[in-house]
Short mmCIF file of C-alpha atoms in Angstrom, two decimals:
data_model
loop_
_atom_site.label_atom_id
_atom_site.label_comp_id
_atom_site.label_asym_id
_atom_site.label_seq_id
_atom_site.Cartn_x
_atom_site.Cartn_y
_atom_site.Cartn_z
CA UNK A 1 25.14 0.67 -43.41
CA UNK A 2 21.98 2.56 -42.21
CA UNK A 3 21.86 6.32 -41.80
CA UNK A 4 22.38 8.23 -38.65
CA UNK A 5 22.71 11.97 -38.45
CA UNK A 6 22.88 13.69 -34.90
CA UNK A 7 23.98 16.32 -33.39
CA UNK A 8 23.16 19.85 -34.64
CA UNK A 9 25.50 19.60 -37.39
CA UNK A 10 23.53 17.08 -39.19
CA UNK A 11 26.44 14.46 -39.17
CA UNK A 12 26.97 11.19 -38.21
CA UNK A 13 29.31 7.69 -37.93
CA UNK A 14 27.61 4.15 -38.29
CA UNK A 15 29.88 1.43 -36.93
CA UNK A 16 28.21 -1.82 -38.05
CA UNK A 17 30.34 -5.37 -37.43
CA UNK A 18 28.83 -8.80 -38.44
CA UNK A 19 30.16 -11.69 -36.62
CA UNK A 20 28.73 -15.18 -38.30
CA UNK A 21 29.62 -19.06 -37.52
CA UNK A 22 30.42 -21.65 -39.69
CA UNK A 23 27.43 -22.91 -41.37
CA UNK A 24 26.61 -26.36 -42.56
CA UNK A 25 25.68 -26.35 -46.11
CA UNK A 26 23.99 -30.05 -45.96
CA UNK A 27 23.02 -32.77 -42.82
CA UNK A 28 26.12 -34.27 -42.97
CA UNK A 29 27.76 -32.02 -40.88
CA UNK A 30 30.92 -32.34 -42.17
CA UNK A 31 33.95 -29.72 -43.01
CA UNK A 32 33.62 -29.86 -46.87
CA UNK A 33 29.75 -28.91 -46.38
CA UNK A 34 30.56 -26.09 -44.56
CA UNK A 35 31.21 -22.24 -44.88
CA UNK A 36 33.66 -20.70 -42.88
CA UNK A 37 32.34 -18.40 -40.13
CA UNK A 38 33.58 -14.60 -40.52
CA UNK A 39 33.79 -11.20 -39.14
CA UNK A 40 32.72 -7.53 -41.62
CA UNK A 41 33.25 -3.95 -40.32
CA UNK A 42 31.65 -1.58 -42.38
CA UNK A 43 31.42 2.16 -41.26
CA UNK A 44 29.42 5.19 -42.73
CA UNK A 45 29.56 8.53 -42.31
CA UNK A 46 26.37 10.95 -43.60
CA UNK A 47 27.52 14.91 -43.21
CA UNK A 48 24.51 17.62 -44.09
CA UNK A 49 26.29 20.61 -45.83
CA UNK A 50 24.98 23.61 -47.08
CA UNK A 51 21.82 24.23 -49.50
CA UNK A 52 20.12 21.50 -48.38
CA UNK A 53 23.02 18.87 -50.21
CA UNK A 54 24.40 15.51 -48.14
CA UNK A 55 27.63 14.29 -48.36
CA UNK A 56 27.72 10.27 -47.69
CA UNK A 57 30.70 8.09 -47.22
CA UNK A 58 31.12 4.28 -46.95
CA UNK A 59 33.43 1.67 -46.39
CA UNK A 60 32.45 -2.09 -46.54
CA UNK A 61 34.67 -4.26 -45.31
CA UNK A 62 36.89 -2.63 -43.73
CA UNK A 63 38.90 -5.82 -42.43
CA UNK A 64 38.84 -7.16 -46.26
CA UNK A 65 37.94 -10.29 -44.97
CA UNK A 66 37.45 -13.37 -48.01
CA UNK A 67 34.02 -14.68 -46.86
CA UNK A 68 30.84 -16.38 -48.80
CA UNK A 69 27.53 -16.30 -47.64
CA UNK A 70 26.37 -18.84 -50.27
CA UNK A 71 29.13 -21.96 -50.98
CA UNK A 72 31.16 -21.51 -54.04
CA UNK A 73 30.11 -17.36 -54.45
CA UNK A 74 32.65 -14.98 -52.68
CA UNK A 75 31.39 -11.67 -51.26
CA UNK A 76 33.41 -8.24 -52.28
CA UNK A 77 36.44 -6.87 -50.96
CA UNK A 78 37.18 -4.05 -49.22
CA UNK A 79 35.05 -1.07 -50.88
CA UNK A 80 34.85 2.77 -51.13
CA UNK A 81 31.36 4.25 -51.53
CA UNK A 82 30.53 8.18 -52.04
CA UNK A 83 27.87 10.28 -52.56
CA UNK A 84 25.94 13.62 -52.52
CA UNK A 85 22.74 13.70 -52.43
CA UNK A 86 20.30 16.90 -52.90
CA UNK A 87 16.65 17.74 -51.00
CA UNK A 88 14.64 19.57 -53.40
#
């Protein structure tokens, strides 16, 4: 998820979805050379604190949806990412 930070309190919530059809894997056009089609949520949420320190939060998948992007490699489920980050 990208960064956004508004407001005067430095903070901010990035809704991204990512809707995608089914995709043919070959010309034959056919269901077993296909990928399913699928829908992520992911949200972030960047907060500025004091001392010039960033707190960052992130959650992929928020639907835990099974998808592949490639045939045959599965993407990751639902996930928790945190941070703090420091401007020297």
């Amino acid at each position: 998820a990208g960064e956004s930070e508004r407001g005067s309190g430095g903070g901010g919530l990035t809704p991204a979805a990512r809707m995608v059809s089914r995709q043919y894997t070959s010309s034959a056009s056919s269901a077993s050379a296909s990928i399913p089609g699928y829908l992520v949520l992911n949200f972030g949420y960047n907060q500025r604190l004091t001392g010039g320190l960033k707190l960052s939060v992130s959650v992929q998948n928020l639907l835990d949806t099974v998808y592949q992007t490639q045939n045959g490699y599965a993407m990751p489920p639902l996930s928790l990412w945190t941070g703090l980050s420091m401007a020297l």
